[in-house]
Tab-separated table of C-alpha atoms and ligand atoms in Angstrom:
chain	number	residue	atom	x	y	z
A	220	UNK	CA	0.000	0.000	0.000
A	221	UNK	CA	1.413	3.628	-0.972
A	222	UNK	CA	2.932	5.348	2.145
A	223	UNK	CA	3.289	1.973	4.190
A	224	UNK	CA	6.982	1.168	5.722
A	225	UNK	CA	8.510	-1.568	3.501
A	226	UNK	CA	8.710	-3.292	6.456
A	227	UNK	CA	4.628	-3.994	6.462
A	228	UNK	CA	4.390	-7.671	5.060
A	229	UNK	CA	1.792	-7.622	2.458
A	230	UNK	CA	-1.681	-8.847	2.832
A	231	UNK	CA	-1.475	-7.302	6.940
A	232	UNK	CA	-4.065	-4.471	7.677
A	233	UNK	CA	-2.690	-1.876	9.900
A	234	UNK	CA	-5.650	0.035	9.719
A	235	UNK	CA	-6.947	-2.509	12.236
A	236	UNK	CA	-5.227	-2.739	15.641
A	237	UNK	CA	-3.517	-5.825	16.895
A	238	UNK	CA	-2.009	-7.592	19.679
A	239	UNK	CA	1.588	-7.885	18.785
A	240	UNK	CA	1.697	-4.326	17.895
A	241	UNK	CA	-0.260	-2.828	20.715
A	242	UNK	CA	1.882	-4.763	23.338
A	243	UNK	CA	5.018	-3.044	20.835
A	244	UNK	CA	3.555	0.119	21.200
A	245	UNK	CA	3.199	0.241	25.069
A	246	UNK	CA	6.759	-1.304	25.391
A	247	UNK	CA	7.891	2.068	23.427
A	248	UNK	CA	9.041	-0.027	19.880
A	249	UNK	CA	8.040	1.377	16.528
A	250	UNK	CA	6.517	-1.602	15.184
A	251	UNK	CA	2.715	-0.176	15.043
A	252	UNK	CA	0.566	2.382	13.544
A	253	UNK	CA	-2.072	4.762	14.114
A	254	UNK	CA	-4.651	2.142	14.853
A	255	UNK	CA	-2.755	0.093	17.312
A	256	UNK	CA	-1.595	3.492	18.930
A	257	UNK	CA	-5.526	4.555	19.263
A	258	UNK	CA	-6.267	1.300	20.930
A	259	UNK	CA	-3.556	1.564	23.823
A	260	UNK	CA	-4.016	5.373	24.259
A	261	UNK	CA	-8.226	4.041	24.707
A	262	UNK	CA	-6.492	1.604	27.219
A	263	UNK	CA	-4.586	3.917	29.053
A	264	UNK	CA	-7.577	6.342	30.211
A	265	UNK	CA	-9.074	3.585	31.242
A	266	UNK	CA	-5.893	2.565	33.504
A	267	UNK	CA	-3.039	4.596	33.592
A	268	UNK	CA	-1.261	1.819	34.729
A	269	UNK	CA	-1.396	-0.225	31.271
A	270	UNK	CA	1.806	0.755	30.019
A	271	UNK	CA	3.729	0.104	33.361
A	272	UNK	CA	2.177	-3.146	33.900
A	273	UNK	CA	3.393	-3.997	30.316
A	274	UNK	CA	6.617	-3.287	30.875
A	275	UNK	CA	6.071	-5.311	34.264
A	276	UNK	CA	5.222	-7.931	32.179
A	277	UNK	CA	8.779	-7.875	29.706
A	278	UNK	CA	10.481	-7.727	32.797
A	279	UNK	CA	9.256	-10.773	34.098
A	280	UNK	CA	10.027	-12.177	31.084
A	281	UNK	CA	13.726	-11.200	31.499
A	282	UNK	CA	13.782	-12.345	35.369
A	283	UNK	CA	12.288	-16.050	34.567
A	284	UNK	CA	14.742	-16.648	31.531
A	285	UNK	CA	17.626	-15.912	33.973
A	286	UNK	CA	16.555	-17.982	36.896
A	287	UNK	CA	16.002	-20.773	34.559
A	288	UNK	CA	19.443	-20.149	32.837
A	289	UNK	CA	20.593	-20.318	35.984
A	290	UNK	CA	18.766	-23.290	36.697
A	291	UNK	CA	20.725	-24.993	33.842
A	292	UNK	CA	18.322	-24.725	31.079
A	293	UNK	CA	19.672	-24.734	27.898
A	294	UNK	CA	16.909	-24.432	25.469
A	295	UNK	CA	13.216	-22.365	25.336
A	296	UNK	CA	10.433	-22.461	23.840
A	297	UNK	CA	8.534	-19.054	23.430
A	298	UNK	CA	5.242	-19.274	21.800
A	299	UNK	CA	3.455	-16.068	21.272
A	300	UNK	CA	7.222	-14.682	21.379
A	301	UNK	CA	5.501	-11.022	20.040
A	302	UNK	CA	7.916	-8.410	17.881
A	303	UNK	CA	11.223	-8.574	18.997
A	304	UNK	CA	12.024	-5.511	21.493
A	305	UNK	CA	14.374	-4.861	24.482
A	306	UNK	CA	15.583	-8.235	26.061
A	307	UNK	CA	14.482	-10.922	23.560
A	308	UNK	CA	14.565	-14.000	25.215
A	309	UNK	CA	17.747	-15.783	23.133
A	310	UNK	CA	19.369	-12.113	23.830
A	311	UNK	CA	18.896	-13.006	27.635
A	312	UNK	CA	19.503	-16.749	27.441
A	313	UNK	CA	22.463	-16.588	25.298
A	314	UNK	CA	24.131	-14.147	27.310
A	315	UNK	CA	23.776	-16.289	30.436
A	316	UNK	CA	25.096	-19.020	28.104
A	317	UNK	CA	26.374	-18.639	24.659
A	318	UNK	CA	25.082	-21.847	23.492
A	319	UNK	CA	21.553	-21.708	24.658
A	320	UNK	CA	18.645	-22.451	21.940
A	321	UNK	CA	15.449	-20.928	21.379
A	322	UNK	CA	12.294	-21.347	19.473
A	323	UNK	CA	9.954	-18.741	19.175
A	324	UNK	CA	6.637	-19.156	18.041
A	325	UNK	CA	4.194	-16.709	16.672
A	326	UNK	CA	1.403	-16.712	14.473
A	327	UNK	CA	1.356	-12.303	13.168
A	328	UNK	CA	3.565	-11.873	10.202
A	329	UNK	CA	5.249	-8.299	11.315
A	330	UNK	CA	6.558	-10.657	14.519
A	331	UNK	CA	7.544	-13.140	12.210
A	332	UNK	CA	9.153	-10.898	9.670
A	333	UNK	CA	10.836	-9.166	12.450
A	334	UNK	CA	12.075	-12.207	14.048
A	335	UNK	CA	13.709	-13.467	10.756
A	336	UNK	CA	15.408	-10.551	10.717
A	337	UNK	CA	16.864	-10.205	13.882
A	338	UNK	CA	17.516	-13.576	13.982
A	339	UNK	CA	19.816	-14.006	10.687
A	340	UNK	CA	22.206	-15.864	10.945
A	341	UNK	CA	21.779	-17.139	14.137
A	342	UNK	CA	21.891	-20.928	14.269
A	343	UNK	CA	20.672	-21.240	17.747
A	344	UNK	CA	17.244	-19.615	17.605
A	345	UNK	CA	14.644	-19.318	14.949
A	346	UNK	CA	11.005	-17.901	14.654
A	347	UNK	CA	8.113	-20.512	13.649
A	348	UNK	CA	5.421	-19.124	12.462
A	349	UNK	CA	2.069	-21.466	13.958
A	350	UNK	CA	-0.455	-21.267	16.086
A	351	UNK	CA	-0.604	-22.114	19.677
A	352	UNK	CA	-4.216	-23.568	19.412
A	353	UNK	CA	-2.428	-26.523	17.338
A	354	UNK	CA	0.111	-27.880	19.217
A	355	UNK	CA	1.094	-31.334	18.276
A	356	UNK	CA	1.915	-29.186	14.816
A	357	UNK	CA	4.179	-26.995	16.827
A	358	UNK	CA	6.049	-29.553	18.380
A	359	UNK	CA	6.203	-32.046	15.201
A	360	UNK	CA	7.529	-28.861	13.549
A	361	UNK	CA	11.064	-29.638	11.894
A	362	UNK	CA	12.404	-26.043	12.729
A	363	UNK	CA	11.602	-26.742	16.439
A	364	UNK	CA	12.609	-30.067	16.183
A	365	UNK	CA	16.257	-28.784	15.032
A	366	UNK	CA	15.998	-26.065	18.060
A	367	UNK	CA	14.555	-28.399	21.404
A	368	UNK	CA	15.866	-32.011	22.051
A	369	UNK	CA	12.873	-32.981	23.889
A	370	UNK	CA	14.649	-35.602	25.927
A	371	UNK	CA	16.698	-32.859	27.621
A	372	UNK	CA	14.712	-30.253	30.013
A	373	UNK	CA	13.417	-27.285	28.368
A	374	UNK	CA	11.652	-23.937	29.212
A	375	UNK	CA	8.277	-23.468	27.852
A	376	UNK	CA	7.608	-19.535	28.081
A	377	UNK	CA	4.018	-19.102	27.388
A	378	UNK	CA	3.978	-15.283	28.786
A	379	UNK	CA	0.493	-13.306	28.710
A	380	UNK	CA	-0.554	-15.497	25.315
A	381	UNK	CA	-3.175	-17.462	27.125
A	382	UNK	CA	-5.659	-15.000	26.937
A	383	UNK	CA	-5.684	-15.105	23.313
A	384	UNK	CA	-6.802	-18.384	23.467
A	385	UNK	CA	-10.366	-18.751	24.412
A	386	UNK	CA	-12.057	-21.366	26.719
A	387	UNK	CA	-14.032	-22.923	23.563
A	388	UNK	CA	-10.694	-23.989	22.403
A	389	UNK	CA	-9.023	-25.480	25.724
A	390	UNK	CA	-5.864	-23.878	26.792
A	391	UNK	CA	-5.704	-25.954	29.660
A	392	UNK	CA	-5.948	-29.134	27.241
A	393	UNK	CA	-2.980	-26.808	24.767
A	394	UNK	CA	-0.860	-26.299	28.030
A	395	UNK	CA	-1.065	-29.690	29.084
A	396	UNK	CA	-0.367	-30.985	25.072
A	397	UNK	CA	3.158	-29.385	25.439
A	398	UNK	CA	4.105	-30.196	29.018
A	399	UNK	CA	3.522	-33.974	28.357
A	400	UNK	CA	5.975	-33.274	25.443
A	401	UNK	CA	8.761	-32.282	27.878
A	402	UNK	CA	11.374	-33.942	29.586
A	403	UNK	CA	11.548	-33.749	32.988
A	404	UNK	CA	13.005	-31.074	34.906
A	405	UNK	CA	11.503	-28.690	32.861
A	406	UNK	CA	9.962	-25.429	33.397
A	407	UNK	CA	6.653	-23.629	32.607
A	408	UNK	CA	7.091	-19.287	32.927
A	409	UNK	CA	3.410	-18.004	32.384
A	410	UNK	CA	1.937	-14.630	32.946
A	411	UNK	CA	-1.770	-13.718	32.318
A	412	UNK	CA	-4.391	-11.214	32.773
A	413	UNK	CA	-6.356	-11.749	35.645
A	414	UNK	CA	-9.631	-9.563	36.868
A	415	UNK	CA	-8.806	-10.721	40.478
A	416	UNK	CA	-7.139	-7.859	41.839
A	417	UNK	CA	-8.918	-4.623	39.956
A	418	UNK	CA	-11.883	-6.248	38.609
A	419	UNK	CA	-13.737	-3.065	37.667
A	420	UNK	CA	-11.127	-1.218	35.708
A	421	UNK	CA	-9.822	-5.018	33.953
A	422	UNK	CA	-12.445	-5.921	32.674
A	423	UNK	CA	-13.462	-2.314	31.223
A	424	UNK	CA	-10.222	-2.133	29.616
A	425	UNK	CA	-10.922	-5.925	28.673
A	426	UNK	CA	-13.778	-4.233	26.643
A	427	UNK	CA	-12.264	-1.595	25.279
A	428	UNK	CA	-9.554	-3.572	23.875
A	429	UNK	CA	-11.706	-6.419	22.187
A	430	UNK	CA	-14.125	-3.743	21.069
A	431	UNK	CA	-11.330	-2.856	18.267
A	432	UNK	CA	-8.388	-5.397	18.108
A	433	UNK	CA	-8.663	-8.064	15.219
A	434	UNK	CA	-8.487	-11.016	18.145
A	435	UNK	CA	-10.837	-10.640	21.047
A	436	UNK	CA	-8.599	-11.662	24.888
A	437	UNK	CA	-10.017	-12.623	27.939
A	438	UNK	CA	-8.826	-12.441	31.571
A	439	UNK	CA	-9.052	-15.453	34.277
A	440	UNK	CA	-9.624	-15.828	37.868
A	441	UNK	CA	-6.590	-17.217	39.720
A	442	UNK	CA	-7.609	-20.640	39.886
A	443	UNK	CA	-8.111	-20.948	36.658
A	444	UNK	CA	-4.358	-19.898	36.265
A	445	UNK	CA	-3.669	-22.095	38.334
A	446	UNK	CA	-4.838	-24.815	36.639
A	447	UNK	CA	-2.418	-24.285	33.675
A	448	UNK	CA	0.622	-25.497	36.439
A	449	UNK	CA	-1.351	-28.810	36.690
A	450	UNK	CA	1.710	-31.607	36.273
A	451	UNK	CA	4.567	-29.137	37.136
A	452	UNK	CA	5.345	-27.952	40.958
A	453	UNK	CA	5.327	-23.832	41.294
A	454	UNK	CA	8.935	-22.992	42.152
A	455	UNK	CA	8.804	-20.042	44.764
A	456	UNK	CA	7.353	-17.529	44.930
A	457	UNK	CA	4.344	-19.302	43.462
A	458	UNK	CA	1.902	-17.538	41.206
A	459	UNK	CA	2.244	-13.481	42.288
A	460	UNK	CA	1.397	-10.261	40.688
A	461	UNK	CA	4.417	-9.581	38.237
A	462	UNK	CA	6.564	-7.398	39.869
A	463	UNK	CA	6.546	-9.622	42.910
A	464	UNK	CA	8.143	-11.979	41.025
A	465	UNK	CA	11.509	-12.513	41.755
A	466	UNK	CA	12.384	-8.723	41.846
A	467	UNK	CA	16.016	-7.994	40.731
A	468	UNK	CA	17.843	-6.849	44.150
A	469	UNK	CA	16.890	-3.164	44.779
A	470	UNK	CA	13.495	-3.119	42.811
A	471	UNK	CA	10.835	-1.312	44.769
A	472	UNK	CA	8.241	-3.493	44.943
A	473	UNK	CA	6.368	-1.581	47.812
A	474	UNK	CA	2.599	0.020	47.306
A	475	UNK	CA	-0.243	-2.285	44.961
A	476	UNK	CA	1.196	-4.799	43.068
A	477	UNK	CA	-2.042	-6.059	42.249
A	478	UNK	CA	-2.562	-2.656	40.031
A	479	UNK	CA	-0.891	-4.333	37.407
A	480	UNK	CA	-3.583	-7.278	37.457
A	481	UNK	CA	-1.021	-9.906	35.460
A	482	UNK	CA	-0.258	-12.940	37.682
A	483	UNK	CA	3.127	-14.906	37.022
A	484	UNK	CA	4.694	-17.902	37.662
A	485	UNK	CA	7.235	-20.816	36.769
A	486	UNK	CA	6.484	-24.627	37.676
A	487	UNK	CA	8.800	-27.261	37.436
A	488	UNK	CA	7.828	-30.694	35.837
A	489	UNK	CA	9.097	-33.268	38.469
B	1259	SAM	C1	0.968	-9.554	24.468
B	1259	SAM	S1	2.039	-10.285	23.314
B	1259	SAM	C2	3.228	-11.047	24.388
B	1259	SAM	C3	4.629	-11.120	23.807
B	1259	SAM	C4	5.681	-11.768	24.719
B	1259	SAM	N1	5.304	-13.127	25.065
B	1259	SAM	C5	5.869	-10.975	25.970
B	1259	SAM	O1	5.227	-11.300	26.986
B	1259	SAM	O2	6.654	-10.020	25.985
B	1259	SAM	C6	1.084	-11.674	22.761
B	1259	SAM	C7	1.648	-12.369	21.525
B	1259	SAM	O3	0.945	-13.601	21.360
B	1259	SAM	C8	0.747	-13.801	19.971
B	1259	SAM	N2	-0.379	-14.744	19.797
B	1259	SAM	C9	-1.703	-14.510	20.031
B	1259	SAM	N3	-2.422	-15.606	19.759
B	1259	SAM	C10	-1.534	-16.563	19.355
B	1259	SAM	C11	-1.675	-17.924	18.931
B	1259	SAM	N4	-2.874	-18.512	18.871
B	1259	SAM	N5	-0.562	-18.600	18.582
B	1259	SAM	C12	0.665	-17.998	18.612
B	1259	SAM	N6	0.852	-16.716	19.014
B	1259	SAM	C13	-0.234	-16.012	19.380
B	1259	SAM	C14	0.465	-12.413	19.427
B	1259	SAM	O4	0.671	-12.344	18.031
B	1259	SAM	C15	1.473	-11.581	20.227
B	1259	SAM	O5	2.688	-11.490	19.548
């Protein structure tokens, strides 16, 4: 289309907003347009705290990949991995240990075209572009399959992508699918939205957001988070509002946590 970036793959509308470039937008990247910009400002006067809590949300990202480097895991699978930004996941992993493999998985085409990019030339991590409602086709997938030795513990990051995935089509069945793939000793790092804390403001911004995004999220109550650890034993702190996580030493983690209404956690598989 005349006046797009030639970054834009064809055939994507960005006159529509969406959920990889929203969450880009509130992280600060450049990787969205006027529509997905509309949608997070709308967001935002409902709760200020949107764009915090989504930075909350990276940085929990960045914490879990370091414990679990840490922990000795080599490899990771990251399925809705978004566009890359600050502190991609093989950017983490890799500089805890060089030789550390990762798979992302995504299913939008700028994430994917982004990810190629950025990933060039990189023989230890690779984008796959499928969708995390099939996933014996993401695990039978050859490019994963070159990535993850499934006999050797793993981390499966599947970080605030749940809520894409709608009751009707069993995430809990989806979650379970991929942890029976894994050896054990691996991990599961999973954040999602949650109306527990703030229920009044969540679930108005819930509206507002599937009122104009081209895939429609939903939050869950925390035992229905919960559920998604069934087969794998939370590792401490157990499931917590993000920043509680395992804040890095200093982090001020004082005041509301639950204001950022996205629970995390990482379970083990015994
Ligand atoms: C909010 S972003 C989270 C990105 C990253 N995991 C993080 O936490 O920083 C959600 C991502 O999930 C992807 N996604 C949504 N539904 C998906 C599906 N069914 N399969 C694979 N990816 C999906 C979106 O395209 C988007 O990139």
């Amino acid at each position: 289309m005349a006046g797009q970036p030639d970054w834009v793959p064809p055939g994507v509308d960005t006159k529509r907003a969406n959920i990889a470039r929203v969450y880009d937008y509130l992280l600060g990247g450049t990787h969205n347009f006027l529509a997905d910009q509309d949608l997070a400002r709308a967001m935002t006067a409902v709760d200020p705290n949107i764009r915090a809590g989504s930075r909350e949300n990276r940085a929990f990202l960045g914490r879990a990949v370091r414990c679990l480097a840490a922990a000795g895991i080599r490899q990771f699978l990251d399925i809705g991995s978004g566009i890359p930004t600050q502190g991609n996941v093989h950017e983490v992993a890799q500089q805890a240990s060089p030789d550390s493999r990762v798979a992302y998985v995504d299913l939008d085409p700028v994430a994917i075209a982004h990810s190629k990019a950025l990933l060039a030339g990189n023989q230890n991590a690779a984008i796959i572009d499928a969708d995390l409602r099939h996933p014996e086709e993401i695990l039978a997938h050859a490019g994963l399959r070159r990535l993850i030795d499934f006999s050797q513990p793993a981390g499966l990051l599947l970080v605030s992508v749940l809520p894409f995935i709608s009751d009707d089509a069993d995430p809990w069945r989806i979650v379970a699918t991929l942890r029976d793939a894994l050896a054990p000793g691996s991990y599961l790092v999973l954040a999602h939205a949650t109306d527990a804390s703030r229920p009044v403001v969540a679930q108005a911004a819930e509206k507002v957001y599937n009122s104009s995004v081209s895939a429609q999220a939903q939050m869950r109550s925390r035992e229905e988070i919960l559920r998604f650890f069934d087969g794998f034993d939370l590792v401490d702190p157990g499931l917590v509002y993000v920043p509680q996580w395992r804040p890095d030493p200093g982090a001020d983690v004082s005041g509301d946590p639950g204001k950022f209404w996205i629970l995390a956690g990482a379970g083990r598989k015994p």
